[in-house]
Amino acid sequence: MTAWFSLAGRVALVTGASRGLGLAMATALAEAGASVVLNARDPVRLEQSAAALRAAGHQVEIAPFNVTDSDAAATAVAEVVRRHGRLDILVNNAGTNWVKPLAEFATADFERVVATNLTSLFVLAREASKPMVAQAHGRIINIGSVIGQLARPTIPGYVSTKHAVNGLTKALARGFGKDNIRVN
């Protein structure tokens, strides 16, 4: 099969990449030739996913950290740049949900969803944009959800954060367009 495009020489960081959609996106980036850094909290599961990609001939590393830890996120981005000399693509995929009727939804649970689904995207985009601005090139991909537009009961944290991801993405796209950084 002929590749539609090549990401050879590009470096990508994908959060929430030990399984599911994150791993599928990381796999697609690797298949297109990117060097991919997988992130998730569980280093064992993360290494298993990375090993499978390496076995398929892809260049993959892991960066286990909790995306809600701003210092760890900043350190991880800096380490990717130190090791590779660049960061071209950030896929903000990590997310969480909490399901309860609003009357039973604790403030701490809402804040945990906001920290994972929204604040971490802001922090990682801020940190990733620094090397991207310096190299005058980059791509930031924030994963939202149709639920952010349609809504559903019992998941107010998820609905509101995924709706906010759309606004954050638009603001970042407007702010970074002049720097040749696309945000989608």
PDB file of C-alpha atoms in Angstrom:
ATOM      1  CA  MET A   1       0.000   0.000   0.000  1.00  0.00           C
ATOM      2  CA  THR A   2       1.295   3.469  -0.870  1.00  0.00           C
ATOM      3  CA  ALA A   3       1.250   6.030   1.944  1.00  0.00           C
ATOM      4  CA  TRP A   4      -0.967   9.058   1.333  1.00  0.00           C
ATOM      5  CA  PHE A   5       1.531  11.227   3.146  1.00  0.00           C
ATOM      6  CA  SER A   6       4.727  10.857   5.115  1.00  0.00           C
ATOM      7  CA  LEU A   7       5.511  11.923   8.657  1.00  0.00           C
ATOM      8  CA  ALA A   8       9.108  10.721   8.403  1.00  0.00           C
ATOM      9  CA  GLY A   9      11.330  12.876  10.565  1.00  0.00           C
ATOM     10  CA  ARG A  10       8.387  14.134  12.645  1.00  0.00           C
ATOM     11  CA  VAL A  11       7.981  13.510  16.364  1.00  0.00           C
ATOM     12  CA  ALA A  12       4.547  13.002  17.927  1.00  0.00           C
ATOM     13  CA  LEU A  13       3.363  12.824  21.542  1.00  0.00           C
ATOM     14  CA  VAL A  14       0.015  11.078  22.031  1.00  0.00           C
ATOM     15  CA  THR A  15      -1.678  11.156  25.434  1.00  0.00           C
ATOM     16  CA  GLY A  16      -3.938   8.351  26.582  1.00  0.00           C
ATOM     17  CA  ALA A  17      -2.151   6.086  24.121  1.00  0.00           C
ATOM     18  CA  SER A  18      -1.876   2.749  25.909  1.00  0.00           C
ATOM     19  CA  ARG A  19      -5.163   1.501  24.440  1.00  0.00           C
ATOM     20  CA  GLY A  20      -8.308   2.451  22.541  1.00  0.00           C
ATOM     21  CA  LEU A  21      -8.463   5.500  20.318  1.00  0.00           C
ATOM     22  CA  GLY A  22      -5.153   6.874  21.606  1.00  0.00           C
ATOM     23  CA  LEU A  23      -3.303   3.721  20.625  1.00  0.00           C
ATOM     24  CA  ALA A  24      -5.073   3.672  17.245  1.00  0.00           C
ATOM     25  CA  MET A  25      -4.020   7.273  16.567  1.00  0.00           C
ATOM     26  CA  ALA A  26      -0.464   6.570  17.715  1.00  0.00           C
ATOM     27  CA  THR A  27      -0.358   3.541  15.432  1.00  0.00           C
ATOM     28  CA  ALA A  28      -1.527   5.590  12.451  1.00  0.00           C
ATOM     29  CA  LEU A  29       1.130   8.241  13.129  1.00  0.00           C
ATOM     30  CA  ALA A  30       3.811   5.546  13.417  1.00  0.00           C
ATOM     31  CA  GLU A  31       2.633   3.863  10.217  1.00  0.00           C
ATOM     32  CA  ALA A  32       3.004   7.226   8.470  1.00  0.00           C
ATOM     33  CA  GLY A  33       6.634   7.329   9.629  1.00  0.00           C
ATOM     34  CA  ALA A  34       6.560   9.513  12.750  1.00  0.00           C
ATOM     35  CA  SER A  35       8.590   8.752  15.841  1.00  0.00           C
ATOM     36  CA  VAL A  36       5.871   8.385  18.445  1.00  0.00           C
ATOM     37  CA  VAL A  37       5.968   8.932  22.188  1.00  0.00           C
ATOM     38  CA  LEU A  38       3.107   7.153  23.924  1.00  0.00           C
ATOM     39  CA  ASN A  39       1.707   8.573  27.156  1.00  0.00           C
ATOM     40  CA  ALA A  40      -0.560   7.062  29.796  1.00  0.00           C
ATOM     41  CA  ARG A  41      -0.463   6.619  33.560  1.00  0.00           C
ATOM     42  CA  ASP A  42       0.144   2.859  33.683  1.00  0.00           C
ATOM     43  CA  PRO A  43       3.765   2.200  32.639  1.00  0.00           C
ATOM     44  CA  VAL A  44       3.232  -1.571  32.343  1.00  0.00           C
ATOM     45  CA  ARG A  45       0.316  -1.315  29.934  1.00  0.00           C
ATOM     46  CA  LEU A  46       2.073   1.528  28.113  1.00  0.00           C
ATOM     47  CA  GLU A  47       5.204  -0.573  27.578  1.00  0.00           C
ATOM     48  CA  GLN A  48       3.107  -3.482  26.296  1.00  0.00           C
ATOM     49  CA  SER A  49       1.492  -1.209  23.697  1.00  0.00           C
ATOM     50  CA  ALA A  50       4.861   0.274  22.739  1.00  0.00           C
ATOM     51  CA  ALA A  51       6.400  -3.189  22.418  1.00  0.00           C
ATOM     52  CA  ALA A  52       3.674  -4.233  19.975  1.00  0.00           C
ATOM     53  CA  LEU A  53       4.354  -1.164  17.837  1.00  0.00           C
ATOM     54  CA  ARG A  54       8.114  -1.725  17.977  1.00  0.00           C
ATOM     55  CA  ALA A  55       7.576  -5.345  16.903  1.00  0.00           C
ATOM     56  CA  ALA A  56       5.799  -3.964  13.825  1.00  0.00           C
ATOM     57  CA  GLY A  57       8.931  -1.943  13.044  1.00  0.00           C
ATOM     58  CA  HIS A  58       7.883   1.447  14.377  1.00  0.00           C
ATOM     59  CA  GLN A  59       9.986   3.924  16.329  1.00  0.00           C
ATOM     60  CA  VAL A  60       8.167   4.270  19.651  1.00  0.00           C
ATOM     61  CA  GLU A  61       9.023   5.449  23.156  1.00  0.00           C
ATOM     62  CA  ILE A  62       6.950   5.805  26.289  1.00  0.00           C
ATOM     63  CA  ALA A  63       6.403   8.735  28.648  1.00  0.00           C
ATOM     64  CA  PRO A  64       4.361   7.537  31.616  1.00  0.00           C
ATOM     65  CA  PHE A  65       2.863  10.485  33.501  1.00  0.00           C
ATOM     66  CA  ASN A  66      -0.497  11.705  34.718  1.00  0.00           C
ATOM     67  CA  VAL A  67      -1.691  14.477  32.398  1.00  0.00           C
ATOM     68  CA  THR A  68      -3.281  16.256  35.357  1.00  0.00           C
ATOM     69  CA  ASP A  69       0.180  16.811  36.877  1.00  0.00           C
ATOM     70  CA  SER A  70       1.243  20.064  35.203  1.00  0.00           C
ATOM     71  CA  ASP A  71       4.868  19.729  36.273  1.00  0.00           C
ATOM     72  CA  ALA A  72       5.092  16.162  34.959  1.00  0.00           C
ATOM     73  CA  ALA A  73       3.511  17.234  31.666  1.00  0.00           C
ATOM     74  CA  ALA A  74       5.988  20.105  31.233  1.00  0.00           C
ATOM     75  CA  THR A  75       8.897  17.817  32.101  1.00  0.00           C
ATOM     76  CA  ALA A  76       7.711  15.180  29.618  1.00  0.00           C
ATOM     77  CA  VAL A  77       7.444  17.671  26.761  1.00  0.00           C
ATOM     78  CA  ALA A  78      10.902  19.053  27.578  1.00  0.00           C
ATOM     79  CA  GLU A  79      12.296  15.505  27.637  1.00  0.00           C
ATOM     80  CA  VAL A  80      10.790  14.701  24.223  1.00  0.00           C
ATOM     81  CA  VAL A  81      12.427  17.834  22.805  1.00  0.00           C
ATOM     82  CA  ARG A  82      15.727  17.035  24.535  1.00  0.00           C
ATOM     83  CA  ARG A  83      15.785  13.488  23.134  1.00  0.00           C
ATOM     84  CA  HIS A  84      14.571  14.301  19.616  1.00  0.00           C
ATOM     85  CA  GLY A  85      15.440  17.958  19.159  1.00  0.00           C
ATOM     86  CA  ARG A  86      11.835  18.741  18.269  1.00  0.00           C
ATOM     87  CA  LEU A  87       8.155  18.077  18.831  1.00  0.00           C
ATOM     88  CA  ASP A  88       5.944  18.309  15.758  1.00  0.00           C
ATOM     89  CA  ILE A  89       2.621  16.789  16.774  1.00  0.00           C
ATOM     90  CA  LEU A  90       0.693  16.725  20.047  1.00  0.00           C
ATOM     91  CA  VAL A  91      -2.442  14.613  20.231  1.00  0.00           C
ATOM     92  CA  ASN A  92      -4.347  15.547  23.395  1.00  0.00           C
ATOM     93  CA  ASN A  93      -6.399  12.376  23.713  1.00  0.00           C
ATOM     94  CA  ALA A  94      -6.350  11.440  27.418  1.00  0.00           C
ATOM     95  CA  GLY A  95      -9.776  11.722  28.972  1.00  0.00           C
ATOM     96  CA  THR A  96     -11.999  10.492  31.728  1.00  0.00           C
ATOM     97  CA  ASN A  97     -15.653  10.378  32.660  1.00  0.00           C
ATOM     98  CA  TRP A  98     -17.677  10.176  35.851  1.00  0.00           C
ATOM     99  CA  VAL A  99     -21.281   9.014  35.738  1.00  0.00           C
ATOM    100  CA  LYS A 100     -23.764  10.110  38.409  1.00  0.00           C
ATOM    101  CA  PRO A 101     -26.948  12.141  38.579  1.00  0.00           C
ATOM    102  CA  LEU A 102     -26.177  15.801  39.236  1.00  0.00           C
ATOM    103  CA  ALA A 103     -27.548  15.689  42.798  1.00  0.00           C
ATOM    104  CA  GLU A 104     -24.982  12.979  43.613  1.00  0.00           C
ATOM    105  CA  PHE A 105     -22.104  14.467  41.605  1.00  0.00           C
ATOM    106  CA  ALA A 106     -19.387  15.557  44.038  1.00  0.00           C
ATOM    107  CA  THR A 107     -17.460  18.725  43.280  1.00  0.00           C
ATOM    108  CA  ALA A 108     -14.179  16.785  43.528  1.00  0.00           C
ATOM    109  CA  ASP A 109     -15.389  14.366  40.836  1.00  0.00           C
ATOM    110  CA  PHE A 110     -16.346  17.259  38.553  1.00  0.00           C
ATOM    111  CA  GLU A 111     -12.955  18.889  39.119  1.00  0.00           C
ATOM    112  CA  ARG A 112     -11.163  15.612  38.330  1.00  0.00           C
ATOM    113  CA  VAL A 113     -12.952  15.418  34.971  1.00  0.00           C
ATOM    114  CA  VAL A 114     -12.128  19.084  34.234  1.00  0.00           C
ATOM    115  CA  ALA A 115      -8.460  18.527  35.142  1.00  0.00           C
ATOM    116  CA  THR A 116      -8.139  15.543  32.810  1.00  0.00           C
ATOM    117  CA  ASN A 117     -10.373  16.560  29.909  1.00  0.00           C
ATOM    118  CA  LEU A 118      -9.667  20.288  29.723  1.00  0.00           C
ATOM    119  CA  THR A 119      -6.899  21.681  31.912  1.00  0.00           C
ATOM    120  CA  SER A 120      -4.404  19.044  30.773  1.00  0.00           C
ATOM    121  CA  LEU A 121      -5.073  19.977  27.131  1.00  0.00           C
ATOM    122  CA  PHE A 122      -4.335  23.613  27.937  1.00  0.00           C
ATOM    123  CA  VAL A 123      -1.119  22.768  29.821  1.00  0.00           C
ATOM    124  CA  LEU A 124       0.193  20.336  27.223  1.00  0.00           C
ATOM    125  CA  ALA A 125      -0.667  22.682  24.339  1.00  0.00           C
ATOM    126  CA  ARG A 126       1.115  25.525  26.129  1.00  0.00           C
ATOM    127  CA  GLU A 127       4.234  23.430  26.704  1.00  0.00           C
ATOM    128  CA  ALA A 128       4.237  21.817  23.247  1.00  0.00           C
ATOM    129  CA  SER A 129       3.743  25.174  21.552  1.00  0.00           C
ATOM    130  CA  LYS A 130       7.082  26.453  22.862  1.00  0.00           C
ATOM    131  CA  PRO A 131       9.275  24.231  20.662  1.00  0.00           C
ATOM    132  CA  MET A 132       6.708  24.400  17.855  1.00  0.00           C
ATOM    133  CA  VAL A 133       6.898  28.209  17.761  1.00  0.00           C
ATOM    134  CA  ALA A 134      10.701  28.009  17.802  1.00  0.00           C
ATOM    135  CA  GLN A 135      10.719  25.603  14.831  1.00  0.00           C
ATOM    136  CA  ALA A 136       7.891  27.520  13.074  1.00  0.00           C
ATOM    137  CA  HIS A 137       5.892  24.318  12.607  1.00  0.00           C
ATOM    138  CA  GLY A 138       3.545  22.149  14.606  1.00  0.00           C
ATOM    139  CA  ARG A 139       0.230  20.391  14.914  1.00  0.00           C
ATOM    140  CA  ILE A 140      -1.939  20.178  18.025  1.00  0.00           C
ATOM    141  CA  ILE A 141      -4.913  17.850  17.881  1.00  0.00           C
ATOM    142  CA  ASN A 142      -7.434  18.028  20.719  1.00  0.00           C
ATOM    143  CA  ILE A 143      -9.871  15.149  20.950  1.00  0.00           C
ATOM    144  CA  GLY A 144     -13.401  16.251  21.674  1.00  0.00           C
ATOM    145  CA  SER A 145     -16.697  14.409  21.504  1.00  0.00           C
ATOM    146  CA  VAL A 146     -20.067  14.838  19.865  1.00  0.00           C
ATOM    147  CA  ILE A 147     -21.440  14.572  23.422  1.00  0.00           C
ATOM    148  CA  GLY A 148     -20.032  18.048  23.987  1.00  0.00           C
ATOM    149  CA  GLN A 149     -22.609  19.352  21.515  1.00  0.00           C
ATOM    150  CA  LEU A 150     -25.506  16.972  22.093  1.00  0.00           C
ATOM    151  CA  ALA A 151     -25.272  16.515  25.882  1.00  0.00           C
ATOM    152  CA  ARG A 152     -26.593  13.697  28.019  1.00  0.00           C
ATOM    153  CA  PRO A 153     -27.711  13.439  31.660  1.00  0.00           C
ATOM    154  CA  THR A 154     -25.509  11.929  34.392  1.00  0.00           C
ATOM    155  CA  ILE A 155     -22.221  13.111  32.824  1.00  0.00           C
ATOM    156  CA  PRO A 156     -22.157  16.885  33.376  1.00  0.00           C
ATOM    157  CA  GLY A 157     -18.368  16.969  33.746  1.00  0.00           C
ATOM    158  CA  TYR A 158     -17.766  15.121  30.498  1.00  0.00           C
ATOM    159  CA  VAL A 159     -20.328  17.126  28.528  1.00  0.00           C
ATOM    160  CA  SER A 160     -19.071  20.489  29.731  1.00  0.00           C
ATOM    161  CA  THR A 161     -15.379  19.689  29.262  1.00  0.00           C
ATOM    162  CA  LYS A 162     -15.847  18.289  25.775  1.00  0.00           C
ATOM    163  CA  HIS A 163     -17.866  21.376  24.861  1.00  0.00           C
ATOM    164  CA  ALA A 164     -15.045  23.532  26.246  1.00  0.00           C
ATOM    165  CA  VAL A 165     -12.464  21.603  24.188  1.00  0.00           C
ATOM    166  CA  ASN A 166     -14.096  23.107  21.085  1.00  0.00           C
ATOM    167  CA  GLY A 167     -13.650  26.624  22.432  1.00  0.00           C
ATOM    168  CA  LEU A 168     -10.076  26.010  23.562  1.00  0.00           C
ATOM    169  CA  THR A 169      -9.213  24.545  20.171  1.00  0.00           C
ATOM    170  CA  LYS A 170     -10.635  27.562  18.336  1.00  0.00           C
ATOM    171  CA  ALA A 171      -8.760  29.980  20.606  1.00  0.00           C
ATOM    172  CA  LEU A 172      -5.473  28.118  20.124  1.00  0.00           C
ATOM    173  CA  ALA A 173      -5.983  27.885  16.366  1.00  0.00           C
ATOM    174  CA  ARG A 174      -6.514  31.641  16.122  1.00  0.00           C
ATOM    175  CA  GLY A 175      -3.538  32.331  18.364  1.00  0.00           C
ATOM    176  CA  PHE A 176      -1.031  30.010  16.693  1.00  0.00           C
ATOM    177  CA  GLY A 177      -1.967  30.336  13.017  1.00  0.00           C
ATOM    178  CA  LYS A 178       0.686  33.028  12.520  1.00  0.00           C
ATOM    179  CA  ASP A 179       3.307  30.583  13.852  1.00  0.00           C
ATOM    180  CA  ASN A 180       2.431  27.816  11.342  1.00  0.00           C
ATOM    181  CA  ILE A 181       0.936  25.707  14.110  1.00  0.00           C
ATOM    182  CA  ARG A 182      -2.384  24.123  13.187  1.00  0.00           C
ATOM    183  CA  VAL A 183      -4.767  23.311  16.003  1.00  0.00           C
ATOM    184  CA  ASN A 184      -7.722  21.043  15.279  1.00  0.00           C
TER     185      ASN A 184
END
